PDB file of C-alpha atoms in Angstrom:
ATOM      1  CA  UNK A  46      41.272 -11.734 -47.898  1.00 69.00           C
ATOM      2  CA  UNK A  47      40.294 -11.166 -51.508  1.00 83.00           C
ATOM      3  CA  UNK A  48      39.464  -7.662 -52.680  1.00 89.00           C
ATOM      4  CA  UNK A  49      36.511  -6.867 -54.905  1.00 89.00           C
ATOM      5  CA  UNK A  50      37.188  -4.558 -57.834  1.00 93.00           C
ATOM      6  CA  UNK A  51      33.539  -3.896 -58.591  1.00 95.00           C
ATOM      7  CA  UNK A  52      30.119  -4.076 -57.016  1.00 95.00           C
ATOM      8  CA  UNK A  53      29.407  -7.224 -59.034  1.00 93.00           C
ATOM      9  CA  UNK A  54      32.549  -8.913 -57.693  1.00 94.00           C
ATOM     10  CA  UNK A  55      31.626  -7.910 -54.139  1.00 94.00           C
ATOM     11  CA  UNK A  56      28.133  -9.325 -54.524  1.00 93.00           C
ATOM     12  CA  UNK A  57      29.559 -12.583 -55.905  1.00 94.00           C
ATOM     13  CA  UNK A  58      32.003 -12.851 -53.005  1.00 94.00           C
ATOM     14  CA  UNK A  59      29.195 -12.279 -50.509  1.00 94.00           C
ATOM     15  CA  UNK A  60      26.957 -14.872 -52.207  1.00 95.00           C
ATOM     16  CA  UNK A  61      29.783 -17.431 -52.098  1.00 95.00           C
ATOM     17  CA  UNK A  62      30.454 -16.695 -48.437  1.00 96.00           C
ATOM     18  CA  UNK A  63      26.745 -17.083 -47.675  1.00 97.00           C
ATOM     19  CA  UNK A  64      26.653 -20.395 -49.522  1.00 97.00           C
ATOM     20  CA  UNK A  65      29.693 -21.642 -47.575  1.00 97.00           C
ATOM     21  CA  UNK A  66      28.069 -20.580 -44.294  1.00 98.00           C
ATOM     22  CA  UNK A  67      24.792 -22.287 -45.164  1.00 98.00           C
ATOM     23  CA  UNK A  68      26.614 -25.549 -45.939  1.00 98.00           C
ATOM     24  CA  UNK A  69      27.963 -25.453 -42.389  1.00 98.00           C
ATOM     25  CA  UNK A  70      24.500 -24.644 -40.973  1.00 98.00           C
ATOM     26  CA  UNK A  71      22.996 -27.499 -42.973  1.00 98.00           C
ATOM     27  CA  UNK A  72      25.492 -30.027 -41.581  1.00 98.00           C
ATOM     28  CA  UNK A  73      25.048 -28.743 -38.029  1.00 98.00           C
ATOM     29  CA  UNK A  74      21.260 -28.844 -38.403  1.00 98.00           C
ATOM     30  CA  UNK A  75      21.253 -32.479 -39.419  1.00 98.00           C
ATOM     31  CA  UNK A  76      23.571 -33.319 -36.511  1.00 98.00           C
ATOM     32  CA  UNK A  77      21.264 -31.433 -34.120  1.00 98.00           C
ATOM     33  CA  UNK A  78      18.240 -33.383 -35.317  1.00 98.00           C
ATOM     34  CA  UNK A  79      20.051 -36.721 -35.008  1.00 98.00           C
ATOM     35  CA  UNK A  80      21.190 -35.817 -31.510  1.00 97.00           C
ATOM     36  CA  UNK A  81      17.700 -34.840 -30.368  1.00 97.00           C
ATOM     37  CA  UNK A  82      15.842 -37.745 -31.964  1.00 96.00           C
ATOM     38  CA  UNK A  83      18.464 -40.095 -30.513  1.00 96.00           C
ATOM     39  CA  UNK A  84      17.812 -38.705 -27.034  1.00 96.00           C
ATOM     40  CA  UNK A  85      14.139 -39.640 -27.453  1.00 95.00           C
ATOM     41  CA  UNK A  86      15.098 -43.232 -26.691  1.00 94.00           C
ATOM     42  CA  UNK A  87      16.689 -42.361 -23.338  1.00 93.00           C
ATOM     43  CA  UNK A  88      13.359 -42.089 -21.483  1.00 89.00           C
ATOM     44  CA  UNK A  89      12.688 -45.808 -21.119  1.00 85.00           C
ATOM     45  CA  UNK A  90      11.290 -48.590 -23.240  1.00 87.00           C
ATOM     46  CA  UNK A  91       7.633 -48.878 -24.217  1.00 84.00           C
ATOM     47  CA  UNK A  92       5.517 -51.754 -22.977  1.00 81.00           C
ATOM     48  CA  UNK A  93       2.509 -51.390 -25.279  1.00 74.00           C
ATOM     49  CA  UNK A  94       4.322 -51.337 -28.632  1.00 72.00           C
ATOM     50  CA  UNK A  95       7.636 -52.479 -30.107  1.00 75.00           C
ATOM     51  CA  UNK A  96      10.287 -49.838 -30.552  1.00 82.00           C
ATOM     52  CA  UNK A  97      11.358 -49.550 -34.200  1.00 82.00           C
ATOM     53  CA  UNK A  98      14.053 -46.862 -34.060  1.00 87.00           C
ATOM     54  CA  UNK A  99      12.395 -45.133 -37.026  1.00 87.00           C
ATOM     55  CA  UNK A 100      12.379 -41.749 -35.296  1.00 90.00           C
ATOM     56  CA  UNK A 101      16.135 -41.842 -34.808  1.00 93.00           C
ATOM     57  CA  UNK A 102      16.638 -42.495 -38.513  1.00 92.00           C
ATOM     58  CA  UNK A 103      14.199 -39.819 -39.704  1.00 93.00           C
ATOM     59  CA  UNK A 104      16.246 -36.537 -39.747  1.00 96.00           C
ATOM     60  CA  UNK A 105      16.817 -35.129 -43.219  1.00 97.00           C
ATOM     61  CA  UNK A 106      18.003 -31.961 -44.885  1.00 97.00           C
ATOM     62  CA  UNK A 107      17.476 -31.033 -48.497  1.00 96.00           C
ATOM     63  CA  UNK A 108      20.304 -29.839 -50.659  1.00 94.00           C
ATOM     64  CA  UNK A 109      21.077 -26.159 -50.720  1.00 97.00           C
ATOM     65  CA  UNK A 110      18.865 -24.088 -52.978  1.00 97.00           C
ATOM     66  CA  UNK A 111      20.762 -21.137 -54.388  1.00 95.00           C
ATOM     67  CA  UNK A 112      19.036 -18.381 -56.338  1.00 94.00           C
ATOM     68  CA  UNK A 113      19.913 -14.745 -56.668  1.00 89.00           C
ATOM     69  CA  UNK A 114      20.899 -13.499 -53.234  1.00 90.00           C
ATOM     70  CA  UNK A 115      19.147 -16.352 -51.426  1.00 95.00           C
ATOM     71  CA  UNK A 116      20.542 -19.617 -50.087  1.00 97.00           C
ATOM     72  CA  UNK A 117      18.255 -22.021 -48.264  1.00 97.00           C
ATOM     73  CA  UNK A 118      17.663 -25.642 -47.332  1.00 98.00           C
ATOM     74  CA  UNK A 119      14.922 -27.567 -45.597  1.00 97.00           C
ATOM     75  CA  UNK A 120      15.377 -29.481 -42.357  1.00 97.00           C
ATOM     76  CA  UNK A 121      12.688 -32.048 -41.590  1.00 96.00           C
ATOM     77  CA  UNK A 122      11.852 -35.465 -40.220  1.00 95.00           C
ATOM     78  CA  UNK A 123      10.926 -38.071 -42.788  1.00 92.00           C
ATOM     79  CA  UNK A 124       7.607 -39.700 -41.975  1.00 87.00           C
ATOM     80  CA  UNK A 125       8.400 -43.323 -41.143  1.00 78.00           C
ATOM     81  CA  UNK A 126       6.156 -46.284 -41.939  1.00 73.00           C
ATOM     82  CA  UNK A 127       4.480 -47.900 -38.972  1.00 68.00           C
ATOM     83  CA  UNK A 128       2.780 -50.749 -40.846  1.00 66.00           C
ATOM     84  CA  UNK A 129       4.693 -53.348 -38.828  1.00 66.00           C
ATOM     85  CA  UNK A 130       3.845 -51.703 -35.524  1.00 66.00           C
ATOM     86  CA  UNK A 131       0.184 -51.416 -36.509  1.00 66.00           C
ATOM     87  CA  UNK A 132       0.078 -55.104 -37.468  1.00 71.00           C
ATOM     88  CA  UNK A 133       1.732 -56.075 -34.181  1.00 68.00           C
ATOM     89  CA  UNK A 134      -0.714 -54.020 -32.113  1.00 68.00           C
ATOM     90  CA  UNK A 135      -3.700 -55.417 -34.023  1.00 73.00           C
ATOM     91  CA  UNK A 136      -2.403 -58.940 -33.303  1.00 76.00           C
ATOM     92  CA  UNK A 137      -2.638 -58.073 -29.618  1.00 72.00           C
ATOM     93  CA  UNK A 138      -6.205 -56.853 -30.029  1.00 73.00           C
ATOM     94  CA  UNK A 139      -5.439 -53.123 -30.052  1.00 71.00           C
ATOM     95  CA  UNK A 140      -6.772 -50.787 -32.677  1.00 70.00           C
ATOM     96  CA  UNK A 141      -3.874 -48.903 -34.231  1.00 67.00           C
ATOM     97  CA  UNK A 142      -3.901 -46.624 -37.242  1.00 69.00           C
ATOM     98  CA  UNK A 143      -0.644 -44.792 -36.764  1.00 72.00           C
ATOM     99  CA  UNK A 144       0.718 -43.091 -39.820  1.00 80.00           C
ATOM    100  CA  UNK A 145       4.107 -41.380 -39.891  1.00 80.00           C
ATOM    101  CA  UNK A 146       2.753 -37.901 -39.141  1.00 85.00           C
ATOM    102  CA  UNK A 147       0.634 -39.099 -36.206  1.00 85.00           C
ATOM    103  CA  UNK A 148       3.546 -41.071 -34.782  1.00 83.00           C
ATOM    104  CA  UNK A 149       5.969 -38.121 -35.048  1.00 88.00           C
ATOM    105  CA  UNK A 150       3.432 -35.781 -33.475  1.00 90.00           C
ATOM    106  CA  UNK A 151       2.666 -38.239 -30.673  1.00 88.00           C
ATOM    107  CA  UNK A 152       6.358 -38.679 -29.923  1.00 90.00           C
ATOM    108  CA  UNK A 153       6.976 -34.906 -29.961  1.00 95.00           C
ATOM    109  CA  UNK A 154       4.021 -34.119 -27.681  1.00 95.00           C
ATOM    110  CA  UNK A 155       4.126 -37.269 -25.526  1.00 91.00           C
ATOM    111  CA  UNK A 156       0.605 -38.386 -26.409  1.00 88.00           C
ATOM    112  CA  UNK A 157      -0.960 -41.754 -27.331  1.00 81.00           C
ATOM    113  CA  UNK A 158       1.000 -43.394 -24.510  1.00 81.00           C
ATOM    114  CA  UNK A 159       4.305 -43.011 -26.330  1.00 84.00           C
ATOM    115  CA  UNK A 160       7.392 -43.677 -24.260  1.00 89.00           C
ATOM    116  CA  UNK A 161      10.307 -41.356 -24.916  1.00 93.00           C
ATOM    117  CA  UNK A 162      11.800 -37.924 -24.343  1.00 95.00           C
ATOM    118  CA  UNK A 163       9.333 -35.593 -26.046  1.00 95.00           C
ATOM    119  CA  UNK A 164      10.086 -32.105 -27.366  1.00 97.00           C
ATOM    120  CA  UNK A 165      12.881 -33.257 -29.676  1.00 97.00           C
ATOM    121  CA  UNK A 166      11.669 -31.161 -32.612  1.00 97.00           C
ATOM    122  CA  UNK A 167      11.274 -27.988 -30.541  1.00 97.00           C
ATOM    123  CA  UNK A 168      14.805 -28.446 -29.181  1.00 98.00           C
ATOM    124  CA  UNK A 169      16.111 -29.138 -32.689  1.00 98.00           C
ATOM    125  CA  UNK A 170      14.560 -25.914 -33.992  1.00 98.00           C
ATOM    126  CA  UNK A 171      16.178 -23.922 -31.175  1.00 98.00           C
ATOM    127  CA  UNK A 172      19.588 -25.458 -31.869  1.00 98.00           C
ATOM    128  CA  UNK A 173      19.240 -24.875 -35.615  1.00 98.00           C
ATOM    129  CA  UNK A 174      18.431 -21.215 -35.004  1.00 98.00           C
ATOM    130  CA  UNK A 175      21.449 -20.869 -32.703  1.00 98.00           C
ATOM    131  CA  UNK A 176      23.677 -22.604 -35.261  1.00 98.00           C
ATOM    132  CA  UNK A 177      22.389 -20.327 -38.014  1.00 98.00           C
ATOM    133  CA  UNK A 178      23.051 -17.174 -35.993  1.00 98.00           C
ATOM    134  CA  UNK A 179      26.491 -18.191 -34.726  1.00 98.00           C
ATOM    135  CA  UNK A 180      27.652 -19.579 -38.080  1.00 98.00           C
ATOM    136  CA  UNK A 181      26.613 -16.517 -40.069  1.00 97.00           C
ATOM    137  CA  UNK A 182      28.205 -14.283 -37.438  1.00 97.00           C
ATOM    138  CA  UNK A 183      31.472 -16.203 -37.759  1.00 97.00           C
ATOM    139  CA  UNK A 184      31.451 -16.058 -41.569  1.00 96.00           C
ATOM    140  CA  UNK A 185      30.598 -12.354 -41.727  1.00 93.00           C
ATOM    141  CA  UNK A 186      32.473 -10.856 -38.793  1.00 88.00           C
TER     142      UNK A 186
END
């Protein structure tokens, strides 16, 4: 283990360790989101609308932002386009104005007659928090 010879060196070592830990958390977070959005499709197939798979492809993380003593990233679901689904539903005589946000919210809360395992974002957030806590504990123990 390296030894710091000054307070500045110690702070730099700690910042680097934090950055390394956050890279691990970022990777685990994206994996958690992919796992949970993938499980959405295990609750049966919809009858009223065609399944696009857009939810399963929507997890994203931003790059690490490093500034001063702070390291962060964003974990989110990219809002997919449902233009094709809307056109299909209109061709069947249904009124559909789904945008990406409405579709993600409907899938998460199991509304608008969506067919899938809801709660994927809430479970992702819990896993991300657990990954953050366990990863930082392992890097700073």
